[in-house]
Coordinates of C-alpha atoms and ligand atoms in Angstrom, one line a residue:
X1 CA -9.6 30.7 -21.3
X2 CA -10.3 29.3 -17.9
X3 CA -8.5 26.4 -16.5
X4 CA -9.6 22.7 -17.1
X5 CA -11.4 21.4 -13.9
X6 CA -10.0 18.2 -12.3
X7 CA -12.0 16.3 -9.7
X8 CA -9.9 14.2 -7.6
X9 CA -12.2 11.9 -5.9
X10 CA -10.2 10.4 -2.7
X11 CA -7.2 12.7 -1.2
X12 CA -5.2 9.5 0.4
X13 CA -1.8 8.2 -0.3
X14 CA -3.1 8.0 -4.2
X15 CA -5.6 10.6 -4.7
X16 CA -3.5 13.5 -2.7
X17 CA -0.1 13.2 -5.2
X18 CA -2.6 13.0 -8.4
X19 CA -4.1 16.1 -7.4
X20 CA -0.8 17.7 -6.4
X21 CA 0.4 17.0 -9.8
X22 CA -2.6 18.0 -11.7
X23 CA -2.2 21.7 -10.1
X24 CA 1.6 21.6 -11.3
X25 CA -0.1 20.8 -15.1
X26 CA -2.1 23.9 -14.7
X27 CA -5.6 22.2 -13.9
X28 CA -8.1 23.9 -11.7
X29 CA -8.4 20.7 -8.7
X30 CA -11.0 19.7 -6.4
X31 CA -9.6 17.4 -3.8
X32 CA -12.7 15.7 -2.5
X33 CA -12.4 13.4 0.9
X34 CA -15.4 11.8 2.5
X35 CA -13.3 12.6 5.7
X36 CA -13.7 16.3 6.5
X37 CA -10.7 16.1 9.2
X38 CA -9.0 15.6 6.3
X39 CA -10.7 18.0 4.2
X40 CA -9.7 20.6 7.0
X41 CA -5.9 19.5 7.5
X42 CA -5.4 20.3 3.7
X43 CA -6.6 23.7 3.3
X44 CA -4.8 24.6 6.3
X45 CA -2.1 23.3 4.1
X46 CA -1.2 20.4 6.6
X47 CA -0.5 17.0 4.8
X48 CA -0.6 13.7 6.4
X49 CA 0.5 11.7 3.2
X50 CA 4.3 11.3 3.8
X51 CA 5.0 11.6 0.1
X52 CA 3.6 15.0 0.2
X53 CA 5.1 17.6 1.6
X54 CA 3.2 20.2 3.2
X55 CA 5.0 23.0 1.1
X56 CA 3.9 21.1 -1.6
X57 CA -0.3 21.5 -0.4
X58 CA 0.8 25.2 1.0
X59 CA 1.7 26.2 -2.5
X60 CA -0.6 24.4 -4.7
X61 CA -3.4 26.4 -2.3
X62 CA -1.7 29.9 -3.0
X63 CA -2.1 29.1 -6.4
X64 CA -5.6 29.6 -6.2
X65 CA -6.2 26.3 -8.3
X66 CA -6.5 23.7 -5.1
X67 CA -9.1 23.3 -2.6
X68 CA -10.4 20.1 -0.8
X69 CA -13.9 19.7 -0.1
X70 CA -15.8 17.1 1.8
X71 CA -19.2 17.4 -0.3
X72 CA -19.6 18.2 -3.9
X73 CA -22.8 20.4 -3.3
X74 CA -21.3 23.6 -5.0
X75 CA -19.9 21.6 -7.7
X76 CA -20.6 22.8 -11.3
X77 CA -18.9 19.6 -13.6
X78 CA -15.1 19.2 -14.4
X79 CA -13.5 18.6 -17.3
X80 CA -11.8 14.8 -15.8
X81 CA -12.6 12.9 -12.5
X82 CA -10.0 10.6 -11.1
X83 CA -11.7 8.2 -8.8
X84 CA -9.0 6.6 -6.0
X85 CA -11.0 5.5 -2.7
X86 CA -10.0 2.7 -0.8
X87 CA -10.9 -1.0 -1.8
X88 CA -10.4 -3.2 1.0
X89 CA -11.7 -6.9 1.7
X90 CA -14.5 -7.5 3.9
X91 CA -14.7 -11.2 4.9
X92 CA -12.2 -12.3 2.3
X93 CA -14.2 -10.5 -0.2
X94 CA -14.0 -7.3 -2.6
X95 CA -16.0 -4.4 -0.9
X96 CA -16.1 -2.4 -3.7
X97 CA -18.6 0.1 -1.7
X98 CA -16.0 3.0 -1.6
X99 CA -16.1 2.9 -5.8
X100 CA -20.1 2.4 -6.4
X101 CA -20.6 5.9 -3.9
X102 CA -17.7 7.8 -5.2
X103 CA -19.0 7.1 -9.0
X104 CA -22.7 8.2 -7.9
X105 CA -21.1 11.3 -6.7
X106 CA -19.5 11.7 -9.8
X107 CA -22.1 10.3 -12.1
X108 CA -24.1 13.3 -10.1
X109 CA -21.7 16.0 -11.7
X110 CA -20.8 14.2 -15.2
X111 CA -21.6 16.8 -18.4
X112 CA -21.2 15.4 -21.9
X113 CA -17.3 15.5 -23.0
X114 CA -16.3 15.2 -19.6
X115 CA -13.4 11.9 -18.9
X116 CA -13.8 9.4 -16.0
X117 CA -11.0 7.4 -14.9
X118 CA -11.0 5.0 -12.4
X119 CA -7.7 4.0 -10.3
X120 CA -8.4 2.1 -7.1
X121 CA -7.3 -1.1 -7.3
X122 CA -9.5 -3.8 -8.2
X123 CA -10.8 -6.8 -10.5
X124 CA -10.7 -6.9 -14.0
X125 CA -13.6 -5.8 -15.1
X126 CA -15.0 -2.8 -12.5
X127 CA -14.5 -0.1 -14.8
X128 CA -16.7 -1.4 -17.2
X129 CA -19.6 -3.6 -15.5
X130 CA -19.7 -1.4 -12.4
X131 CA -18.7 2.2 -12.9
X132 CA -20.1 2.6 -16.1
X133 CA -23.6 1.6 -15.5
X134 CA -23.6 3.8 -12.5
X135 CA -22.2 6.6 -14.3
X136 CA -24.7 6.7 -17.2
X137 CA -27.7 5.8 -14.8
X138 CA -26.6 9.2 -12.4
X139 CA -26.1 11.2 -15.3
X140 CA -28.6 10.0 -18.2
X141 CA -25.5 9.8 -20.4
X142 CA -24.0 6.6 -22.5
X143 CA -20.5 5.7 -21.6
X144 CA -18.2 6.0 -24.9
X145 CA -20.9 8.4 -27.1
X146 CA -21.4 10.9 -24.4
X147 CA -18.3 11.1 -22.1
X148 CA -14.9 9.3 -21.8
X149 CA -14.2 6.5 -19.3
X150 CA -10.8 4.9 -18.8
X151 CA -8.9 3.0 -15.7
X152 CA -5.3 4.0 -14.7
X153 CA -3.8 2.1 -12.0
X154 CA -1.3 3.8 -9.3
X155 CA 2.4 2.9 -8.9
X156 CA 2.9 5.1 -6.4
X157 CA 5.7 3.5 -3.8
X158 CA 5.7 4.8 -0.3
X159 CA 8.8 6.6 0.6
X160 CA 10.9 5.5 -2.3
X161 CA 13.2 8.5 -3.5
X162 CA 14.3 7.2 -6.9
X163 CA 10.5 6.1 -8.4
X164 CA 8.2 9.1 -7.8
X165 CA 4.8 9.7 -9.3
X166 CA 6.3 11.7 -12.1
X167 CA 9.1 9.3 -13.5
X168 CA 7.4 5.5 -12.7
X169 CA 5.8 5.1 -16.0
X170 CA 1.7 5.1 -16.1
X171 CA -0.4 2.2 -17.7
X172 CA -3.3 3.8 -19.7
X173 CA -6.2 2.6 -20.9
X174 CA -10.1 3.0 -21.8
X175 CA -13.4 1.7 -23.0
X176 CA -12.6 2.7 -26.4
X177 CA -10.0 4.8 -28.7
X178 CA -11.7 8.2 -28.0
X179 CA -11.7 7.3 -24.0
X180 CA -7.9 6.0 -24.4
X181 CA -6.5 9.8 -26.3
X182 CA -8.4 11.4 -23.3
X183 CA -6.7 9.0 -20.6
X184 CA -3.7 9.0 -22.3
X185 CA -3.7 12.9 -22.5
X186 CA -4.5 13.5 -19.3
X187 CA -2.2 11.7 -18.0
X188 CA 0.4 12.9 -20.4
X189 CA 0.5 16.5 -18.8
X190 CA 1.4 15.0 -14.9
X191 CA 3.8 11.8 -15.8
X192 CA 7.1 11.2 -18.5
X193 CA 5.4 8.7 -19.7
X194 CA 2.0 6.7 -21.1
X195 CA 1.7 3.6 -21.7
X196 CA -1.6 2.6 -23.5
X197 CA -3.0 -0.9 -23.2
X198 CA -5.6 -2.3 -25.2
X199 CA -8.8 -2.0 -22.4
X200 CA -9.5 -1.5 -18.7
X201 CA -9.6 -5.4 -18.1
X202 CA -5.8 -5.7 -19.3
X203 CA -4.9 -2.5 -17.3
X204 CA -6.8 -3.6 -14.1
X205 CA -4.7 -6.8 -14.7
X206 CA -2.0 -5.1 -15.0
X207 CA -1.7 -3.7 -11.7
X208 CA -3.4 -7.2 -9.8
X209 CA -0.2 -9.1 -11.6
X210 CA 2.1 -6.7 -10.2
X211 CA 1.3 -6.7 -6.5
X212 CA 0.6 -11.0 -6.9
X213 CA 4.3 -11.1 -8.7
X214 CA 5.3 -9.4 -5.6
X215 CA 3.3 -11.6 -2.9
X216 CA 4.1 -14.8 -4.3
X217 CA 7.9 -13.9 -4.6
X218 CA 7.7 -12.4 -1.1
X219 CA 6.1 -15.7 0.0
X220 CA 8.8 -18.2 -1.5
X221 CA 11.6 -16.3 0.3
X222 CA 9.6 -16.6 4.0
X223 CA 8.8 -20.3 3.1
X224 CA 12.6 -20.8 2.0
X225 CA 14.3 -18.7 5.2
X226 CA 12.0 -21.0 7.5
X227 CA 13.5 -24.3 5.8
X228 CA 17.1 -23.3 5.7
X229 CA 16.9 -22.2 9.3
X230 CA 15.4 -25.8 10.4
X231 CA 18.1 -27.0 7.8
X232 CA 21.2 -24.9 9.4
X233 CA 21.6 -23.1 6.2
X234 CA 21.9 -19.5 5.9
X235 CA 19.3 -18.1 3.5
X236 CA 20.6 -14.0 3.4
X237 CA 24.0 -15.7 1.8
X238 CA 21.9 -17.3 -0.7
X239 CA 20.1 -14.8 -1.3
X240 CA 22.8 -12.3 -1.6
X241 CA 24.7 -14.7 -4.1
X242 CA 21.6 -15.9 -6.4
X243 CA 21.5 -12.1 -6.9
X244 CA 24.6 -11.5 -8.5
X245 CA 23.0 -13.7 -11.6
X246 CA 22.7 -11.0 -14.1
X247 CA 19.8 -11.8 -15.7
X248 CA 16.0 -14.2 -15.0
X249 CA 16.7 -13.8 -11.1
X250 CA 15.1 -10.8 -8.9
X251 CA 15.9 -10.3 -5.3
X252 CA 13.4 -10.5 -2.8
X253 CA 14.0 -11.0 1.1
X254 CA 11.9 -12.5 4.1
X255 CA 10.1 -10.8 6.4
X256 CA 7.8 -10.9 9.1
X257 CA 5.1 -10.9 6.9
X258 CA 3.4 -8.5 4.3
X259 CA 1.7 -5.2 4.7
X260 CA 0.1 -1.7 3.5
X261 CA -2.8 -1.9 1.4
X262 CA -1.4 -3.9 -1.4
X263 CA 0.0 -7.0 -0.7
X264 CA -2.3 -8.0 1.4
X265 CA -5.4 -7.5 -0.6
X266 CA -4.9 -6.9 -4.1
X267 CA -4.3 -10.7 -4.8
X268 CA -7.3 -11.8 -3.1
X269 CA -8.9 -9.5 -5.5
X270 CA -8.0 -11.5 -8.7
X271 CA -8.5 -15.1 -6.8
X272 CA -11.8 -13.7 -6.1
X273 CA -12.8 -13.1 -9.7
X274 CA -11.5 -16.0 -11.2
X275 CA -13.3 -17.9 -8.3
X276 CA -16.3 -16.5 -9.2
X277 CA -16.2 -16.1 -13.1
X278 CA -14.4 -19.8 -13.6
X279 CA -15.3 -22.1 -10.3
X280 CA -11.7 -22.1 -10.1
X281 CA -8.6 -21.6 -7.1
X282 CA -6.2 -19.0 -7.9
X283 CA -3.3 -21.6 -6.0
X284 CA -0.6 -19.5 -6.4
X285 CA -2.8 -16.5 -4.9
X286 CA -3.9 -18.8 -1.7
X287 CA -0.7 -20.4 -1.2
X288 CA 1.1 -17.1 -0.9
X289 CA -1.5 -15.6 1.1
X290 CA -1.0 -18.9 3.6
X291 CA 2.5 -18.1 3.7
X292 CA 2.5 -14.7 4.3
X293 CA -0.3 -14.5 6.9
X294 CA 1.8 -17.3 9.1
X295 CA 4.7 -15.5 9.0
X296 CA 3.6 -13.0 12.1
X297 CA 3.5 -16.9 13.9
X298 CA 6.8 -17.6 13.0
X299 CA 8.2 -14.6 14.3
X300 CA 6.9 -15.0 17.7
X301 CA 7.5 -18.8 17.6
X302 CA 11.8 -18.2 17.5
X303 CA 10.9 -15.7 20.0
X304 CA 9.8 -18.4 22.5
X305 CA 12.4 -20.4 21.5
X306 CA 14.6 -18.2 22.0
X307 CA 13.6 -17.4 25.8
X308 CA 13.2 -21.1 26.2
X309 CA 16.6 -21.7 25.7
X310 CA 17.7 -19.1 28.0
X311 CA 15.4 -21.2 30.2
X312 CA 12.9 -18.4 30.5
X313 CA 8.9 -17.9 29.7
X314 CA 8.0 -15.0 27.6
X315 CA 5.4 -14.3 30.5
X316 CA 6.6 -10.8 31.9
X317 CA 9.3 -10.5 29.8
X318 CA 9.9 -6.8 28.2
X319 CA 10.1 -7.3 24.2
X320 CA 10.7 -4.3 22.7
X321 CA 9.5 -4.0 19.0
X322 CA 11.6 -1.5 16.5
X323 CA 9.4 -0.6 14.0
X324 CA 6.0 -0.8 13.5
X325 CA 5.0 0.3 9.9
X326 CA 4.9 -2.5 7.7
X327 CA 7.7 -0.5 5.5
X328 CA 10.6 1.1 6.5
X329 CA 11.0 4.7 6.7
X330 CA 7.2 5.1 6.1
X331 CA 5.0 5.7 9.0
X332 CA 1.8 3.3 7.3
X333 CA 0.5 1.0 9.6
X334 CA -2.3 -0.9 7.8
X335 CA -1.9 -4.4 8.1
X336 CA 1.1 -4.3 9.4
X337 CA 2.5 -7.9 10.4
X338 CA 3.9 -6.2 13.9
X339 CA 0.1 -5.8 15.0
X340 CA -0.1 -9.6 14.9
X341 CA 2.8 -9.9 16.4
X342 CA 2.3 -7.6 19.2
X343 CA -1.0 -8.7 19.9
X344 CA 0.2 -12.7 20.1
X345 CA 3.1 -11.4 22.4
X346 CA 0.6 -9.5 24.8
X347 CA -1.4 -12.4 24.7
X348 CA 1.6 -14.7 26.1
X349 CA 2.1 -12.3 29.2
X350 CA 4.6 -10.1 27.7
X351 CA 5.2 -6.3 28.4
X352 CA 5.3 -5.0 24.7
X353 CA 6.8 -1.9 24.0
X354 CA 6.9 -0.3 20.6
X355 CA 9.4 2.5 19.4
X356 CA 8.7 3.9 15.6
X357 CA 8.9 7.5 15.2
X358 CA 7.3 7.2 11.9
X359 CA 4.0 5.9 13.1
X360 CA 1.2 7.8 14.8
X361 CA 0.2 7.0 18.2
X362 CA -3.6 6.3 16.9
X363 CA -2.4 3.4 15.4
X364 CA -0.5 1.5 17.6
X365 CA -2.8 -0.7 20.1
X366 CA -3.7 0.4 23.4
X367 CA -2.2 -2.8 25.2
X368 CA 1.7 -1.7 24.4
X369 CA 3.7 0.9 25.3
X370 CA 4.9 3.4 22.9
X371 CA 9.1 4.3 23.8
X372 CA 12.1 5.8 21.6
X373 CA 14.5 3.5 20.9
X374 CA 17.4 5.0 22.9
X375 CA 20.0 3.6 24.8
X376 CA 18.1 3.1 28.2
X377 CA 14.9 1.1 26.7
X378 CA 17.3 -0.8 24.5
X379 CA 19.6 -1.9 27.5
X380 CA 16.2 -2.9 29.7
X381 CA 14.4 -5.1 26.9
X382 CA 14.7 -8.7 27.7
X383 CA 14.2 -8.9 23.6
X384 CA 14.5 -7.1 21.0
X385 CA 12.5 -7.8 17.3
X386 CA 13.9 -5.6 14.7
X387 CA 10.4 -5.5 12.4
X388 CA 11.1 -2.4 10.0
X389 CA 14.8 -1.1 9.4
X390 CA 14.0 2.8 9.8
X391 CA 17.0 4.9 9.1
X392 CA 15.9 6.7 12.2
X393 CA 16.9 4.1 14.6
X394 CA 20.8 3.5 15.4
X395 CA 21.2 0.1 14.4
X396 CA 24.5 -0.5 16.2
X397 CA 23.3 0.1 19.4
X398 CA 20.0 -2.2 18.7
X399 CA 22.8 -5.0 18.0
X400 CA 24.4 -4.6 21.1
X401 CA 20.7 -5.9 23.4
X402 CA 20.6 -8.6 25.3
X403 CA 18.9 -10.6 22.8
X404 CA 17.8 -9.5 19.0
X405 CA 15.6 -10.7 16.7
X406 CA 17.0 -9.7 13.1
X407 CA 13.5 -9.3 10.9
X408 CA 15.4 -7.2 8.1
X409 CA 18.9 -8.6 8.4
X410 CA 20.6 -5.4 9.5
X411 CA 22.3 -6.3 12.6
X412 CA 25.1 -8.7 13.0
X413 CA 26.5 -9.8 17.0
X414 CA 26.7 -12.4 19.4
X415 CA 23.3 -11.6 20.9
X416 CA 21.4 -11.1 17.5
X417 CA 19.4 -14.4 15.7
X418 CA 18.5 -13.9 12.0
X419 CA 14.8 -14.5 10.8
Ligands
LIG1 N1 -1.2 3.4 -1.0 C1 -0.6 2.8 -2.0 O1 0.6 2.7 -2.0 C2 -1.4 2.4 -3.3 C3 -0.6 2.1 -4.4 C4 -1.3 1.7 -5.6 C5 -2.7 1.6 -5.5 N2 -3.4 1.9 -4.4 C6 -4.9 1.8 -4.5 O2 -5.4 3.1 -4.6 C7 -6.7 3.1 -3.9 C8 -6.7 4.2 -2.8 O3 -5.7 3.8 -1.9 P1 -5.0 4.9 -0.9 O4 -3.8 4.3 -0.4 O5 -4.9 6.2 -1.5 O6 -6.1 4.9 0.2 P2 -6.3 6.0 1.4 O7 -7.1 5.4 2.5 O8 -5.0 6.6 1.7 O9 -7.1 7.2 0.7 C9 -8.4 7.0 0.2 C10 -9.2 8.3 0.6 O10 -10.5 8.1 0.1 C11 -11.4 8.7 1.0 N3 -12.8 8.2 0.6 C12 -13.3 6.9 0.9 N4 -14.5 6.8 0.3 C13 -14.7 8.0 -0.4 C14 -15.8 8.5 -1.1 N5 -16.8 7.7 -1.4 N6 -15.7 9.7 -1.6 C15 -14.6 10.5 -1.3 N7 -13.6 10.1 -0.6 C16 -13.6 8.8 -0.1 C17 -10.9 8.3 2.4 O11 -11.4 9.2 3.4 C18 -9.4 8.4 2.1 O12 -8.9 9.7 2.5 C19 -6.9 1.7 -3.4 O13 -7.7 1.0 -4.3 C20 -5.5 1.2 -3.3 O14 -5.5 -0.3 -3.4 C21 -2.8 2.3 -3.3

């Protein structure tokens, strides 16, 4: 009997491990990418998701039951479609243009019996007042009677060894019982284990509650550390003994501000929809988006304070920035707070130099310079901003600059301010 087919719509930090793991299960997998650079890179068995190793693409093409492809012209149906394309804001807003063309494409292909799921991140309700109509006006079929439809959202943690795709449990869910068996199933053959919820709205919830849990915890801790600093009071020694309560407290640390694709969007996601279905302001949402956002600012304010009281301007001073991604050890660079924070430096006369050997040269502006943090650049920057703790870099030497700016506290020394 031949293989089940698997469409993976979207081969980015989401779609590419999906498909990976689909091959492991034994399905026959289309990787399909709007970008065709992409498209290329993979069947030459190169991956650029850092999750993924190459070995990993290499061998799931050998198998014979992998190939990318950047149109679905030759496509003949699948058995399930996994829809995960990007859903970013434009003007503050949900652009949820990515979804409505990948689920014509797949509404294009869609045979009776075939399952639909849907994991982009976005508002309650998508699955069923957007993809669904599209899906049975491309294919002529009724969502439910004719073909299963289900949304899944992605846990999936950048460079975190312990929680991989496999072990992170998956929230299930669809339009109705049959859809939710056919989720659930699926599912059931790549992760150790399901777990259902009662219909797409609670499991697009689901994942908007996580990411605002995060933000707004993320966003008390920045507000906090910029207090206790006006207030003298060390905020890391708080925070290091309010987590020794063993139970109702979870650690979270400041920053210099949220990014990736999550944080920074998801939220506004949910305020949106409640703005829109209810006339109401998610307050917690804004709040912690006004809090997060500043924090960037904040950064480069104890910067210029920090000259000032060395009696200098930050005018043609060399700050040196260690780190770039938004996370350590990953090399993702999407609204990252050091952008921000590079640019407003630039913009104040400094020469900006950036060392993170995680983060392609593409992304990094064309206004700084890109260094390695060794010894030499270390020594000659009049500052340095520790923004993302890679393992890469050697901490103790970082300590020993002329002046530090602790984002992450790592570093401890006469010369080095905490956030
Ligand atoms: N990155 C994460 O850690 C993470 C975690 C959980 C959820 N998510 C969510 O998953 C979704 C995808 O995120 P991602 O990080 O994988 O994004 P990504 O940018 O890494 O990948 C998306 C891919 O989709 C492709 N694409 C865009 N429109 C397409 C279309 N119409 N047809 C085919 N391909 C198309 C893009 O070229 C890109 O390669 C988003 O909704 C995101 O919020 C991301």
């Amino acid at each position: 009997m031949a293989a089940a087919v698997c469409l993976v719509v979207g081969q980015g930090y989401v779609g590419l491990p999906v498909a990976m793991q689909a091959v492991e299960a034994g399905f026959d997998v289309i990787g399909f990418d709007a970008d065709s650079s992409k498209v290329k890179r993979l069947n030459a068995g190169d991956s650029y998701v850092e999750d993924v190793d190459s070995e990993v693409v290499q061998r799931a093409l050998a198998s014979g039951r992998y190939r990318a492809v950047a149109t679905l012209d030759d496509l003949d149906g699948f058995d399930v479609a996994v829809i995960s394309v990007p859903t970013p804001l434009r003007e503050g807003a949900p652009d949820l243009g990515h979804i409505e063309t990948a689920a014509t494409n797949v509404g294009n292909h869609l045979h009776k019996g075939a399952t639909v799921i849907l994991e982009s991140t976005t508002y309650p309700g998508t699955t069923e007042e957007l993809v669904a109509p599209i899906l049975e006006d491309r294919s002529g079929l009724i969502a439910g009677r004719d073909f299963h439809l289900g949304y899944s959202p992605e846990r999936i943690d950048p460079g975190n060894p312990t929680w991989t795709f496999t072990n992170t449990p998956k929230v299930v869910s669809g339009i109705d019982e049959a859809s939710l068996a056919a989720v659930r199933g699926f599912y059931d053959q790549l992760v150790d284990r399901t777990v259902p919820v009662k219909s797409p709205k609670e499991a697009e919830l689901t994942k908007l509650l996580e990411n605002t849990f995060r933000h707004v915890n993320i966003a008390l801790v920045n507000e906090l550390a910029m207090y206790a600093h006006d207030l003298g009071i060390d905020i890391w020694e708080a925070i290091d003994a309010a987590s020794t309560k063993p139970f109702g407290y979870l650690r979270f640390t400041p920053g210099p501000g949220v990014g990736g694709h999550c944080l920074p969007v998801d939220p506004s996601y949910l305020s949106w929809r409640v703005r829109r279905s209810l006339g109401q302001s998610f307050r917690f949402v804004e709040l912690a988006n006004d809090v997060n956002d500043h924090m960037p600012d904040y950064v480069v304010r104890r910067l210029v304070v920090a000259f000032n009281q060395r009696g200098l301007a930050v005018k043609g001073q060399r700050v040196l920035l260690l780190g770039y991604a938004y996370k350590k050890n990953t090399g993702d660079a999407r609204e990252t707070p050091a952008a921000s924070i590079a640019r407003q430096l630039v913009g104040l006369g400094a020469q900006v130099c950036v060392a993170d050997p995680h983060v392609d040269e593409a992304q990094l502006p064309s206004d700084v310079e890109r260094v390695d943090a060794d010894a030499e650049e270390l020594e000659g920057a009049d500052a340095v901003v520790l923004l993302a703790d890679h393992d890469a870099f050697d901490l103790t030497a970082a300590a020993r600059a002329r002046f530090v700016l602790d984002c992450r506290h790592r570093l401890t020394g006469p010369n080095v301010e905490q956030l």
